[in-house]
Short mmCIF file of C-alpha atoms in Angstrom, two decimals:
data_model
loop_
_atom_site.label_atom_id
_atom_site.label_comp_id
_atom_site.label_asym_id
_atom_site.label_seq_id
_atom_site.Cartn_x
_atom_site.Cartn_y
_atom_site.Cartn_z
CA MET A 1 0.00 0.00 0.00
CA SER A 2 1.46 3.40 -0.95
CA ASN A 3 2.03 6.24 1.54
CA SER A 4 -0.62 8.35 -0.13
CA ALA A 5 -3.11 5.55 0.24
CA LYS A 6 -2.19 5.20 3.90
CA SER A 7 -2.74 8.90 4.57
CA SER A 8 -6.19 8.83 3.00
CA LEU A 9 -7.42 6.09 5.33
CA PRO A 10 -9.60 7.22 8.23
CA LEU A 11 -8.23 6.65 11.69
CA GLY A 12 -9.14 3.19 12.94
CA SER A 13 -9.96 1.85 9.46
CA PRO A 14 -9.66 -1.93 9.21
CA LEU A 15 -7.48 -1.42 6.14
CA GLU A 16 -4.97 0.73 8.00
CA PRO A 17 -1.61 -1.05 8.49
CA ILE A 18 -1.03 -2.03 12.10
CA GLN A 19 2.29 -0.22 12.44
CA THR A 20 0.82 3.23 11.60
CA ARG A 21 -1.30 3.40 14.77
CA SER A 22 -0.16 5.04 17.95
CA HIS A 23 -0.19 3.29 21.31
CA HIS A 24 -3.51 4.73 22.48
CA GLN A 25 -5.16 3.82 19.17
CA LEU A 26 -4.26 0.17 19.67
CA ALA A 27 -6.26 -0.10 22.89
CA PRO A 28 -9.37 -2.18 22.40
CA THR A 29 -12.57 -0.24 21.96
CA PRO A 30 -15.38 -0.74 24.45
CA SER A 31 -17.30 -3.91 23.69
CA ARG A 32 -20.79 -3.54 22.30
CA SER A 33 -23.67 -5.98 22.19
CA HIS A 34 -23.38 -8.53 19.38
CA ALA A 35 -27.14 -8.37 18.93
CA ASN A 36 -27.05 -4.66 18.03
CA VAL A 37 -23.75 -4.26 16.23
CA ASP A 38 -22.14 -6.55 13.71
CA PRO A 39 -18.42 -5.86 14.10
CA PHE A 40 -17.65 -7.76 10.89
CA PRO A 41 -19.75 -6.33 8.03
CA LEU A 42 -20.64 -8.95 5.43
CA GLN A 43 -19.60 -6.73 2.55
CA LEU A 44 -15.94 -6.86 3.64
CA HIS A 45 -13.97 -9.73 2.17
CA LEU A 46 -11.98 -12.16 4.29
CA THR A 47 -8.32 -11.96 3.32
CA ARG A 48 -4.87 -11.60 4.79
CA SER A 49 -2.65 -9.58 2.50
CA HIS A 50 1.10 -9.29 2.99
CA ALA A 51 2.67 -5.96 2.22
CA PRO A 52 6.05 -5.94 0.46
CA GLY A 53 9.18 -5.25 2.38
CA GLY A 54 8.43 -7.45 5.36
CA HIS A 55 5.72 -5.22 6.83
CA PRO A 56 3.22 -6.83 9.17
CA PRO A 57 0.09 -8.25 7.53
CA GLN A 58 -3.03 -6.18 7.03
CA LEU A 59 -6.05 -7.90 8.55
CA HIS A 60 -9.46 -7.50 7.02
CA ARG A 61 -12.32 -8.20 9.38
CA PRO A 62 -14.13 -11.47 8.54
CA PRO A 63 -17.89 -11.86 8.22
CA THR A 64 -19.90 -13.10 11.17
CA ARG A 65 -20.97 -16.72 10.82
CA ASN A 66 -24.76 -16.82 11.11
CA ASP A 67 -26.14 -20.07 9.73
CA GLY A 68 -29.51 -19.90 11.48
CA LEU A 69 -28.65 -22.71 13.87
CA ASP A 70 -28.20 -20.70 17.07
CA ASN A 71 -24.47 -21.35 17.01
CA ILE A 72 -23.17 -17.91 16.07
CA PRO A 73 -19.64 -17.79 17.48
CA PRO A 74 -18.71 -14.87 19.73
CA PRO A 75 -17.52 -11.86 17.72
CA LEU A 76 -13.79 -11.68 17.16
CA PRO A 77 -11.92 -8.65 18.51
CA SER A 78 -12.42 -5.47 16.51
CA SER A 79 -8.85 -4.35 17.18
CA PRO A 80 -6.55 -5.69 14.39
CA ILE A 81 -3.78 -6.48 16.89
CA ALA A 82 -6.16 -8.38 19.16
CA LEU A 83 -7.58 -10.15 16.11
CA GLN A 84 -4.12 -11.18 14.94
CA ARG A 85 -3.31 -12.52 18.42
CA ALA A 86 -6.57 -14.49 18.50
CA LEU A 87 -5.87 -16.05 15.13
CA THR A 88 -2.32 -16.88 16.14
CA ARG A 89 -3.42 -18.55 19.38
CA ASP A 90 -6.24 -20.49 17.70
CA PRO A 91 -4.99 -22.28 14.57
CA ASP A 92 -8.34 -24.09 14.13
CA LEU A 93 -10.11 -20.74 13.90
CA GLU A 94 -7.52 -19.47 11.44
CA LEU A 95 -8.00 -22.48 9.17
CA GLN A 96 -11.78 -22.40 9.46
CA MET A 97 -12.06 -18.69 8.67
CA GLY A 98 -9.63 -19.08 5.78
CA VAL A 99 -7.48 -16.09 6.76
CA ASN A 100 -4.23 -17.95 6.17
CA ASP A 101 -4.84 -18.69 2.50
CA ASP A 102 -5.53 -15.91 0.02
CA ASP A 103 -6.51 -18.49 -2.62
CA VAL A 104 -9.39 -19.76 -0.48
CA GLY A 105 -11.08 -16.73 1.01
CA PRO A 106 -14.61 -16.73 2.43
CA PRO A 107 -17.33 -19.17 1.35
CA PRO A 108 -18.74 -18.07 -2.03
CA GLU A 109 -22.38 -18.49 -0.85
CA GLY A 110 -23.30 -20.03 -4.20
CA GLY A 111 -21.96 -20.41 -7.71
CA LYS A 112 -21.66 -23.44 -9.97
CA ASP A 113 -19.19 -25.42 -7.85
CA ALA A 114 -21.10 -24.79 -4.63
CA TRP A 115 -24.50 -25.88 -5.95
CA LEU A 116 -23.04 -28.87 -7.80
CA CYS A 117 -21.58 -29.93 -4.46
CA VAL A 118 -25.02 -29.58 -2.83
CA ILE A 119 -26.72 -31.59 -5.59
CA SER A 120 -24.06 -34.31 -5.39
CA ALA A 121 -24.47 -34.59 -1.62
CA PHE A 122 -28.26 -34.68 -2.10
CA PHE A 123 -28.04 -37.74 -4.34
CA VAL A 124 -25.49 -39.48 -2.12
CA LEU A 125 -27.88 -39.32 0.84
CA PHE A 126 -30.77 -40.12 -1.50
CA CYS A 127 -29.17 -43.44 -2.48
CA ILE A 128 -27.75 -44.41 0.92
CA PHE A 129 -30.76 -43.71 3.12
CA GLY A 130 -33.31 -44.58 0.48
CA PHE A 131 -32.11 -48.18 0.52
CA THR A 132 -31.40 -48.24 4.27
CA THR A 133 -34.93 -47.24 5.30
CA VAL A 134 -36.65 -49.49 2.76
CA PHE A 135 -35.59 -52.62 4.62
CA GLY A 136 -39.10 -53.11 6.02
CA GLN A 137 -40.26 -53.97 2.53
CA LEU A 138 -37.24 -56.17 1.85
CA LYS A 139 -37.84 -58.01 5.13
CA ILE A 140 -41.29 -59.12 3.98
CA TYR A 141 -39.79 -60.47 0.75
CA TYR A 142 -36.91 -62.20 2.52
CA MET A 143 -39.19 -63.96 5.01
CA ALA A 144 -41.48 -65.12 2.21
CA HIS A 145 -38.67 -66.39 -0.03
CA GLN A 146 -34.92 -66.75 0.72
CA LEU A 147 -35.19 -66.53 4.55
CA GLN A 148 -38.51 -68.29 4.96
CA GLY A 149 -37.38 -70.40 7.92
CA TYR A 150 -35.99 -67.52 10.00
CA SER A 151 -37.72 -65.57 12.76
CA GLU A 152 -38.62 -61.89 12.78
CA SER A 153 -35.82 -61.04 15.20
CA GLN A 154 -33.19 -62.95 13.20
CA VAL A 155 -34.06 -61.05 10.04
CA ALA A 156 -34.14 -57.80 12.04
CA TRP A 157 -30.46 -58.32 12.89
CA ILE A 158 -29.63 -57.71 9.22
CA ALA A 159 -31.22 -54.26 9.29
CA SER A 160 -29.70 -53.44 12.69
CA ILE A 161 -26.18 -54.26 11.56
CA GLN A 162 -26.62 -52.22 8.39
CA ALA A 163 -27.96 -49.15 10.26
CA PHE A 164 -25.26 -49.52 12.93
CA LEU A 165 -22.49 -49.42 10.35
CA VAL A 166 -23.98 -46.39 8.55
CA PHE A 167 -23.57 -44.24 11.70
CA SER A 168 -20.85 -45.93 13.75
CA GLY A 169 -17.94 -44.84 11.57
CA SER A 170 -18.89 -41.15 11.49
CA ILE A 171 -16.09 -40.06 13.83
CA VAL A 172 -13.48 -41.90 11.75
CA SER A 173 -14.68 -40.73 8.33
CA GLY A 174 -15.20 -37.21 9.70
CA ARG A 175 -11.61 -36.95 10.93
CA PHE A 176 -10.36 -38.36 7.63
CA PHE A 177 -12.44 -35.81 5.73
CA ASP A 178 -10.88 -32.95 7.74
CA SER A 179 -7.42 -34.20 6.83
CA HIS A 180 -7.78 -35.37 3.23
CA GLY A 181 -11.03 -33.99 1.83
CA ALA A 182 -13.99 -35.87 0.36
CA ARG A 183 -12.62 -37.36 -2.89
CA ILE A 184 -11.12 -40.61 -1.56
CA LEU A 185 -14.07 -41.31 0.73
CA THR A 186 -16.56 -40.61 -2.05
CA VAL A 187 -14.91 -42.90 -4.59
CA LEU A 188 -14.50 -45.75 -2.10
CA GLY A 189 -17.96 -45.30 -0.62
CA THR A 190 -19.91 -45.16 -3.89
CA THR A 191 -17.99 -48.10 -5.35
CA LEU A 192 -18.57 -50.25 -2.27
CA SER A 193 -22.25 -49.24 -2.19
CA VAL A 194 -22.93 -50.37 -5.75
CA ALA A 195 -20.85 -53.54 -5.30
CA ALA A 196 -22.86 -54.42 -2.16
CA LEU A 197 -26.16 -54.11 -4.06
CA VAL A 198 -24.85 -56.29 -6.90
CA ALA A 199 -23.71 -58.90 -4.36
CA LEU A 200 -27.09 -58.70 -2.63
CA ALA A 201 -28.80 -59.61 -5.88
CA PHE A 202 -27.08 -63.01 -5.80
CA CYS A 203 -27.51 -63.79 -2.08
CA LYS A 204 -29.28 -66.98 -1.03
CA GLU A 205 -28.06 -67.77 2.50
CA TYR A 206 -28.58 -65.87 5.76
CA TYR A 207 -24.89 -65.09 6.29
CA GLN A 208 -24.65 -63.78 2.71
CA PHE A 209 -27.43 -61.27 3.35
CA ILE A 210 -25.70 -60.13 6.54
CA LEU A 211 -22.39 -59.57 4.73
CA ALA A 212 -23.96 -57.76 1.78
CA HIS A 213 -26.06 -55.43 3.94
CA ALA A 214 -23.06 -54.85 6.22
CA ALA A 215 -20.98 -53.82 3.20
CA PHE A 216 -23.71 -51.38 2.18
CA GLY A 217 -23.78 -49.98 5.72
CA LEU A 218 -20.01 -49.53 5.67
CA SER A 219 -20.26 -47.62 2.39
CA GLY A 220 -22.81 -45.31 4.00
CA SER A 221 -20.43 -44.73 6.90
CA LEU A 222 -17.71 -43.64 4.48
CA MET A 223 -19.95 -41.11 2.75
CA TYR A 224 -22.32 -39.82 5.43
CA SER A 225 -19.95 -37.41 7.19
CA PRO A 226 -18.40 -35.92 4.02
CA ALA A 227 -21.80 -35.46 2.37
CA THR A 228 -23.18 -33.56 5.36
CA ALA A 229 -20.03 -31.62 6.30
CA VAL A 230 -18.69 -30.49 2.93
CA VAL A 231 -21.57 -28.08 2.35
CA GLY A 232 -20.20 -25.97 5.20
CA HIS A 233 -17.12 -25.26 3.07
CA TRP A 234 -19.21 -23.50 0.45
CA PHE A 235 -21.87 -21.67 2.45
CA MET A 236 -21.91 -19.51 5.57
CA ARG A 237 -24.95 -17.20 5.59
CA ARG A 238 -26.98 -19.62 3.45
CA ARG A 239 -25.75 -22.78 5.12
CA SER A 240 -29.08 -23.78 6.67
CA THR A 241 -30.72 -23.63 3.25
CA ALA A 242 -27.99 -25.73 1.65
CA VAL A 243 -27.96 -28.31 4.46
CA GLY A 244 -31.75 -28.50 4.32
CA ILE A 245 -31.62 -29.35 0.62
CA VAL A 246 -29.03 -32.08 1.22
CA VAL A 247 -30.95 -33.67 4.10
CA CYS A 248 -34.17 -33.70 2.08
CA GLY A 249 -32.46 -36.17 -0.26
CA SER A 250 -32.83 -38.99 2.24
CA GLY A 251 -36.46 -38.06 2.93
CA LEU A 252 -37.43 -37.98 -0.74
CA ALA A 253 -35.68 -41.29 -1.34
CA GLY A 254 -37.78 -42.86 1.38
CA VAL A 255 -40.87 -42.10 -0.70
CA ILE A 256 -39.49 -43.24 -4.05
CA TYR A 257 -37.60 -46.43 -3.12
CA PRO A 258 -40.54 -48.35 -1.58
CA ILE A 259 -42.74 -47.59 -4.58
CA ALA A 260 -39.97 -48.51 -7.04
CA LEU A 261 -39.21 -51.71 -5.13
CA LYS A 262 -42.85 -52.82 -5.10
CA ARG A 263 -43.33 -52.18 -8.80
CA LEU A 264 -40.11 -53.96 -9.69
CA PHE A 265 -40.93 -56.98 -7.51
CA ASP A 266 -44.32 -57.21 -9.24
CA GLU A 267 -42.88 -57.02 -12.75
CA THR A 268 -39.50 -58.76 -12.57
CA SER A 269 -37.38 -61.07 -10.43
CA TYR A 270 -35.62 -60.26 -7.17
CA ARG A 271 -32.20 -60.42 -8.83
CA ASN A 272 -33.15 -58.04 -11.64
CA THR A 273 -34.76 -55.67 -9.12
CA LEU A 274 -31.56 -55.35 -7.09
CA LEU A 275 -29.42 -54.97 -10.22
CA ILE A 276 -31.69 -52.17 -11.47
CA ILE A 277 -31.44 -50.41 -8.09
CA ALA A 278 -27.65 -50.82 -8.19
CA ALA A 279 -27.46 -49.32 -11.68
CA MET A 280 -29.70 -46.41 -10.68
CA ASN A 281 -27.55 -45.67 -7.62
CA ALA A 282 -24.37 -45.84 -9.69
CA VAL A 283 -25.70 -43.25 -12.14
CA LEU A 284 -26.98 -40.91 -9.42
CA MET A 285 -23.82 -41.04 -7.28
CA PHE A 286 -21.22 -40.95 -10.06
CA PRO A 287 -21.18 -37.11 -10.35
CA ALA A 288 -20.13 -36.97 -6.69
CA TRP A 289 -16.71 -38.28 -7.77
CA PHE A 290 -16.08 -34.90 -9.40
CA TYR A 291 -18.30 -32.37 -7.62
CA LEU A 292 -18.46 -33.50 -3.97
CA LYS A 293 -15.21 -31.82 -3.03
CA ALA A 294 -13.84 -29.84 -0.13
CA ARG A 295 -13.00 -26.19 -0.70
CA LEU A 296 -10.76 -25.55 2.30
CA PRO A 297 -7.21 -26.88 2.36
CA PRO A 298 -6.62 -30.10 4.32
CA ARG A 299 -5.48 -29.85 7.91
CA ALA A 300 -4.22 -32.21 10.57
CA PRO A 301 -7.03 -33.59 12.75
CA PRO A 302 -6.99 -32.63 16.44
CA PRO A 303 -5.16 -35.01 18.80
CA LEU A 304 -7.11 -37.98 20.12
CA ARG A 305 -7.03 -36.60 23.66
CA SER A 306 -9.28 -33.77 22.45
CA LEU A 307 -12.11 -36.32 22.24
CA LEU A 308 -12.37 -36.19 26.05
CA GLY A 309 -12.99 -32.45 26.25
CA PRO A 310 -16.67 -32.30 25.16
CA TRP A 311 -17.74 -34.74 27.89
CA LYS A 312 -17.03 -32.08 30.51
CA ASP A 313 -20.04 -30.18 29.09
CA ILE A 314 -23.09 -31.63 30.85
CA ARG A 315 -25.43 -30.33 28.13
CA TYR A 316 -23.55 -32.24 25.44
CA THR A 317 -23.33 -35.37 27.59
CA CYS A 318 -27.09 -35.36 28.19
CA LEU A 319 -27.75 -34.65 24.51
CA VAL A 320 -25.74 -37.73 23.51
CA ALA A 321 -27.39 -39.89 26.19
CA GLY A 322 -30.87 -38.74 25.18
CA SER A 323 -30.11 -39.25 21.50
CA CYS A 324 -28.92 -42.79 22.24
CA LEU A 325 -32.29 -43.56 23.83
CA VAL A 326 -34.16 -42.14 20.83
CA MET A 327 -31.93 -43.94 18.33
CA LEU A 328 -32.53 -47.19 20.21
CA ASN A 329 -35.85 -47.38 18.35
CA PHE A 330 -35.64 -44.62 15.76
CA PHE A 331 -35.64 -47.08 12.84
CA SER A 332 -37.95 -49.69 14.41
CA PRO A 333 -41.16 -48.13 13.02
CA TYR A 334 -39.53 -47.78 9.59
CA PHE A 335 -38.60 -51.47 9.57
CA ASN A 336 -42.04 -52.56 10.86
CA ALA A 337 -44.47 -50.23 9.11
CA PRO A 338 -45.93 -53.13 7.05
CA THR A 339 -46.47 -55.03 10.32
CA LEU A 340 -48.52 -52.11 11.68
CA ALA A 341 -50.61 -52.11 8.52
CA SER A 342 -51.22 -55.87 8.45
CA SER A 343 -51.97 -56.09 12.19
CA ASN A 344 -54.77 -53.57 11.67
CA ASN A 345 -56.26 -55.52 8.77
CA LEU A 346 -55.46 -52.87 6.20
CA SER A 347 -55.66 -53.69 2.53
CA ALA A 348 -52.69 -55.40 0.89
CA ASN A 349 -52.21 -52.38 -1.35
CA LEU A 350 -52.08 -49.98 1.61
CA SER A 351 -49.69 -52.29 3.45
CA SER A 352 -47.37 -52.31 0.43
CA TYR A 353 -47.21 -48.52 0.44
CA SER A 354 -47.00 -48.11 4.24
CA ILE A 355 -43.27 -47.34 4.18
CA ALA A 356 -43.74 -44.81 1.38
CA ILE A 357 -46.51 -43.12 3.40
CA LEU A 358 -44.28 -42.97 6.48
CA GLN A 359 -41.41 -41.59 4.42
CA ALA A 360 -43.65 -38.93 2.90
CA GLY A 361 -44.22 -37.65 6.43
CA SER A 362 -40.47 -37.83 7.04
CA PHE A 363 -39.81 -35.70 3.96
CA LEU A 364 -42.25 -33.06 5.21
CA GLY A 365 -40.59 -33.09 8.63
CA ARG A 366 -37.11 -32.69 7.19
CA ALA A 367 -38.18 -29.91 4.83
CA SER A 368 -40.03 -27.86 7.46
CA SER A 369 -37.85 -28.41 10.53
CA GLY A 370 -35.29 -25.76 9.57
CA VAL A 371 -37.97 -23.11 9.08
CA LEU A 372 -39.62 -24.02 12.38
CA ALA A 373 -36.27 -23.97 14.19
CA ASP A 374 -35.46 -20.52 12.82
CA ALA A 375 -38.86 -19.25 13.97
CA PHE A 376 -39.11 -20.82 17.43
CA GLY A 377 -35.55 -21.83 18.36
CA VAL A 378 -33.58 -24.98 17.61
CA TRP A 379 -33.82 -26.62 21.01
CA THR A 380 -37.51 -25.77 21.47
CA VAL A 381 -38.42 -27.48 18.20
CA PHE A 382 -35.95 -30.33 18.80
CA ILE A 383 -37.51 -31.32 22.13
CA THR A 384 -41.03 -30.81 20.76
CA VAL A 385 -40.52 -33.22 17.87
CA THR A 386 -38.88 -35.77 20.20
CA VAL A 387 -41.97 -35.75 22.39
CA GLY A 388 -44.07 -35.79 19.21
CA CYS A 389 -42.41 -39.07 18.17
CA SER A 390 -43.51 -40.65 21.43
CA ILE A 391 -47.04 -39.27 21.29
CA SER A 392 -47.57 -40.44 17.71
CA ILE A 393 -46.45 -43.97 18.66
CA PHE A 394 -48.68 -44.20 21.73
CA ALA A 395 -51.66 -42.66 19.93
CA PHE A 396 -51.60 -44.57 16.64
CA TRP A 397 -49.17 -47.52 16.82
CA VAL A 398 -50.07 -49.09 20.18
CA ALA A 399 -53.86 -49.23 19.87
CA SER A 400 -55.09 -52.17 17.80
CA PRO A 401 -57.12 -52.48 15.74
CA ILE A 402 -57.58 -48.96 14.39
CA ALA A 403 -59.29 -47.58 11.31
CA PRO A 404 -57.32 -47.33 8.05
CA ALA A 405 -57.46 -43.53 8.17
CA ALA A 406 -56.01 -43.52 11.70
CA ALA A 407 -53.23 -45.92 10.65
CA VAL A 408 -52.29 -43.60 7.79
CA VAL A 409 -52.28 -40.61 10.16
CA GLY A 410 -50.02 -42.58 12.51
CA LEU A 411 -47.57 -43.36 9.71
CA VAL A 412 -47.43 -39.75 8.53
CA ALA A 413 -47.19 -38.39 12.09
CA TYR A 414 -44.25 -40.54 13.14
CA GLY A 415 -42.56 -39.90 9.81
CA PHE A 416 -42.93 -36.13 10.27
CA PHE A 417 -41.64 -35.99 13.85
CA SER A 418 -38.80 -38.49 13.30
CA GLY A 419 -37.70 -36.75 10.10
CA ALA A 420 -37.57 -33.42 11.91
CA TRP A 421 -35.69 -35.00 14.84
CA ILE A 422 -32.87 -36.50 12.79
CA THR A 423 -32.55 -33.25 10.84
CA LEU A 424 -32.23 -31.11 13.98
CA VAL A 425 -29.68 -33.30 15.79
CA ALA A 426 -26.83 -31.50 14.05
CA ALA A 427 -28.37 -28.08 14.67
CA SER A 428 -28.91 -28.83 18.35
CA THR A 429 -25.33 -30.04 18.69
CA GLY A 430 -24.05 -26.89 17.01
CA ALA A 431 -26.12 -24.69 19.32
CA ILE A 432 -24.14 -25.85 22.38
CA SER A 433 -20.74 -26.51 20.76
CA PRO A 434 -17.74 -24.35 19.98
CA THR A 435 -17.51 -24.01 16.23
CA ARG A 436 -14.06 -25.59 16.09
CA GLU A 437 -15.40 -28.74 17.85
CA PHE A 438 -18.67 -29.07 15.96
CA GLY A 439 -17.59 -31.79 13.53
CA MET A 440 -15.87 -33.82 16.23
CA ARG A 441 -18.84 -33.60 18.61
CA LEU A 442 -21.37 -34.54 15.93
CA GLY A 443 -19.22 -37.45 14.78
CA MET A 444 -18.95 -38.79 18.34
CA LEU A 445 -22.71 -38.44 18.82
CA TRP A 446 -23.57 -40.43 15.68
CA SER A 447 -20.97 -43.08 16.43
CA LEU A 448 -22.30 -43.65 19.95
CA THR A 449 -25.98 -43.58 18.98
CA ALA A 450 -25.29 -46.37 16.50
CA ILE A 451 -24.69 -48.81 19.37
CA PRO A 452 -28.22 -48.82 20.86
CA GLY A 453 -29.62 -48.63 17.33
CA LEU A 454 -28.10 -52.06 16.81
CA VAL A 455 -30.33 -53.79 19.37
CA GLY A 456 -33.58 -51.81 19.36
CA PRO A 457 -35.08 -53.26 16.16
CA VAL A 458 -34.10 -56.78 17.27
CA ILE A 459 -35.95 -56.37 20.58
CA CYS A 460 -38.96 -55.06 18.69
CA GLY A 461 -38.78 -58.10 16.42
CA VAL A 462 -38.93 -60.39 19.45
CA LEU A 463 -41.88 -58.46 20.92
CA ILE A 464 -43.76 -58.64 17.61
CA SER A 465 -43.11 -62.36 17.12
CA SER A 466 -44.09 -63.27 20.69
CA HIS A 467 -47.40 -61.39 20.52
CA GLY A 468 -48.94 -62.72 17.32
CA GLN A 469 -47.43 -60.23 14.84
CA ILE A 470 -49.04 -57.30 16.68
CA PHE A 471 -47.03 -54.09 17.14
CA LYS A 472 -48.72 -53.12 20.44
CA TYR A 473 -45.98 -54.10 22.91
CA ALA A 474 -43.20 -53.10 20.55
CA GLY A 475 -44.95 -49.73 20.27
CA ILE A 476 -44.93 -49.31 24.05
CA PHE A 477 -41.19 -50.03 24.04
CA VAL A 478 -40.58 -47.53 21.21
CA GLY A 479 -42.72 -44.75 22.69
CA SER A 480 -41.19 -45.15 26.15
CA SER A 481 -37.61 -44.94 24.85
CA HIS A 482 -38.47 -41.74 22.97
CA ILE A 483 -40.08 -39.95 25.91
CA VAL A 484 -37.26 -40.94 28.30
CA GLY A 485 -34.76 -39.73 25.70
CA ALA A 486 -36.49 -36.34 25.60
CA VAL A 487 -36.34 -36.02 29.40
CA VAL A 488 -32.65 -36.97 29.56
CA THR A 489 -31.82 -34.51 26.77
CA ILE A 490 -33.25 -31.54 28.66
CA ALA A 491 -32.20 -32.77 32.12
CA PRO A 492 -29.62 -29.95 32.60
CA ARG A 493 -32.30 -27.36 31.85
CA ILE A 494 -34.75 -29.05 34.24
CA VAL A 495 -32.13 -29.03 37.00
CA GLU A 496 -31.38 -25.38 36.26
CA ILE A 497 -35.07 -24.41 36.48
CA LEU A 498 -35.53 -26.33 39.72
CA GLY A 499 -32.38 -24.72 41.15
CA ASP A 500 -33.63 -21.24 40.24
CA PHE A 501 -36.99 -22.00 41.80
CA THR A 502 -35.37 -23.33 45.00
CA ARG A 503 -33.08 -20.32 45.29
CA LYS A 504 -36.03 -18.02 44.70
CA ARG A 505 -38.04 -19.73 47.44
CA LYS A 506 -35.12 -19.55 49.85
CA GLY A 507 -34.69 -15.89 49.03
CA GLU A 508 -38.36 -15.22 49.78
CA LYS A 509 -38.09 -17.01 53.12
CA VAL A 510 -34.98 -14.99 54.05
CA ASP A 511 -36.84 -11.78 53.16
CA GLU A 512 -39.83 -12.89 55.26
CA VAL A 513 -37.56 -13.61 58.25
CA ARG A 514 -35.87 -10.23 57.87
CA GLU A 515 -39.20 -8.44 57.65
CA GLY A 516 -40.46 -10.30 60.74
CA THR A 517 -37.32 -9.33 62.67
CA VAL A 518 -37.74 -5.69 61.74
CA GLU A 519 -41.39 -5.72 62.84
CA GLU A 520 -40.47 -7.27 66.21
CA LYS A 521 -37.87 -4.55 66.81
CA ASP A 522 -40.38 -1.86 65.94
#
């Protein structure tokens, strides 16, 4: 920057070189409320330019991250010297904000590459979760054909193992994504996914089905974290919109896959059906090889000992514990929707489309949850939909028999509340997490919730088999786990409210004693 340019800058300008300020000008300005003043205007670009001749760098103030998820980080210091010190002390923040790489800069908030990345992630989740949640329909076919001699709980183990593997590797694939980007994970994951479906088409024995579905679950584990995290590289202010589009992929797939599977089973053989699904998935996920890519430079993952830090936060610990209880039976209704329909003497046609009806509700829940969270608060909506999952189960899945219209309402209701719940888990985690730990915390949450998700559907299978193919007792188990999960999740807030109430009561008693003492003296 020339001397004439320096002299034309107003005092205190963010573009003014650090060395031109006097000592009293470097003192930090009085802090102002973040709600009223945005210290980092969005129109300023995020760069770190180096002046020639070895002069100190000129720091431009970065934009405030506001992704609509209640996890706006505290504003960085407005003083350039304090900002430089903060960035130097916090390398994670420096890498995340992109101030150490002029070629990266701030998220573009759109453009061809950004939206191609969103579309690619959309179809990755579309293929992975579309096939994962359609297992209820596959289970009916398996038990009528290849696995005719096996019990409900034995077949349920196949789905449990597959769902467990989809989520259990999130912490590993997430750390790998931070270090090496999405390309390797995407290529390996999509290839393994298609290969697993091709192998599934030729399965005949029980152990073969377990291995093929396990391979598909492992492929989902490789791709789930990159597909949900990479969007954050391309969007900041519009991140909630982009993430909402990506998450809707799995909800829309849940409507399409059951219908496609039923039509294909009616018109062709099992082997041809699975090969057609494999070919469709290969076509839809192939663009992700080129467009699902990280924008930020790779960085070394945090040390393993950093995994212990989040557990000192009681809110995060209770969130994980509550989510584990919900995930214990999150997929059980998806895997047993046809059982609900048949146990209530619904028509064969309605039973065949029961999973599609449930998934239609899930799509609506996923699509609307972000808007509701922005309007009423992430945690308010998150707890509401968790309780809604339990209420919908007790109201429509436990009672038997019920009218066809009530059964359809029950399917849509649980689909809506469960779809909103799984969408808002990430937002709720972000609302109580430091930005630099968000990926690590979310990865640990999904990995741990996969463990109870392994046994919940199996227990439900035993309860269904032992009670004449009726979902009543399984429904009580599912609804109870959801409501207890909601209570555990908000336990810190409940304790805080009770503590405030107790302190308030004690304060009133102290005031009453003091007033009584004064009156006696008078």
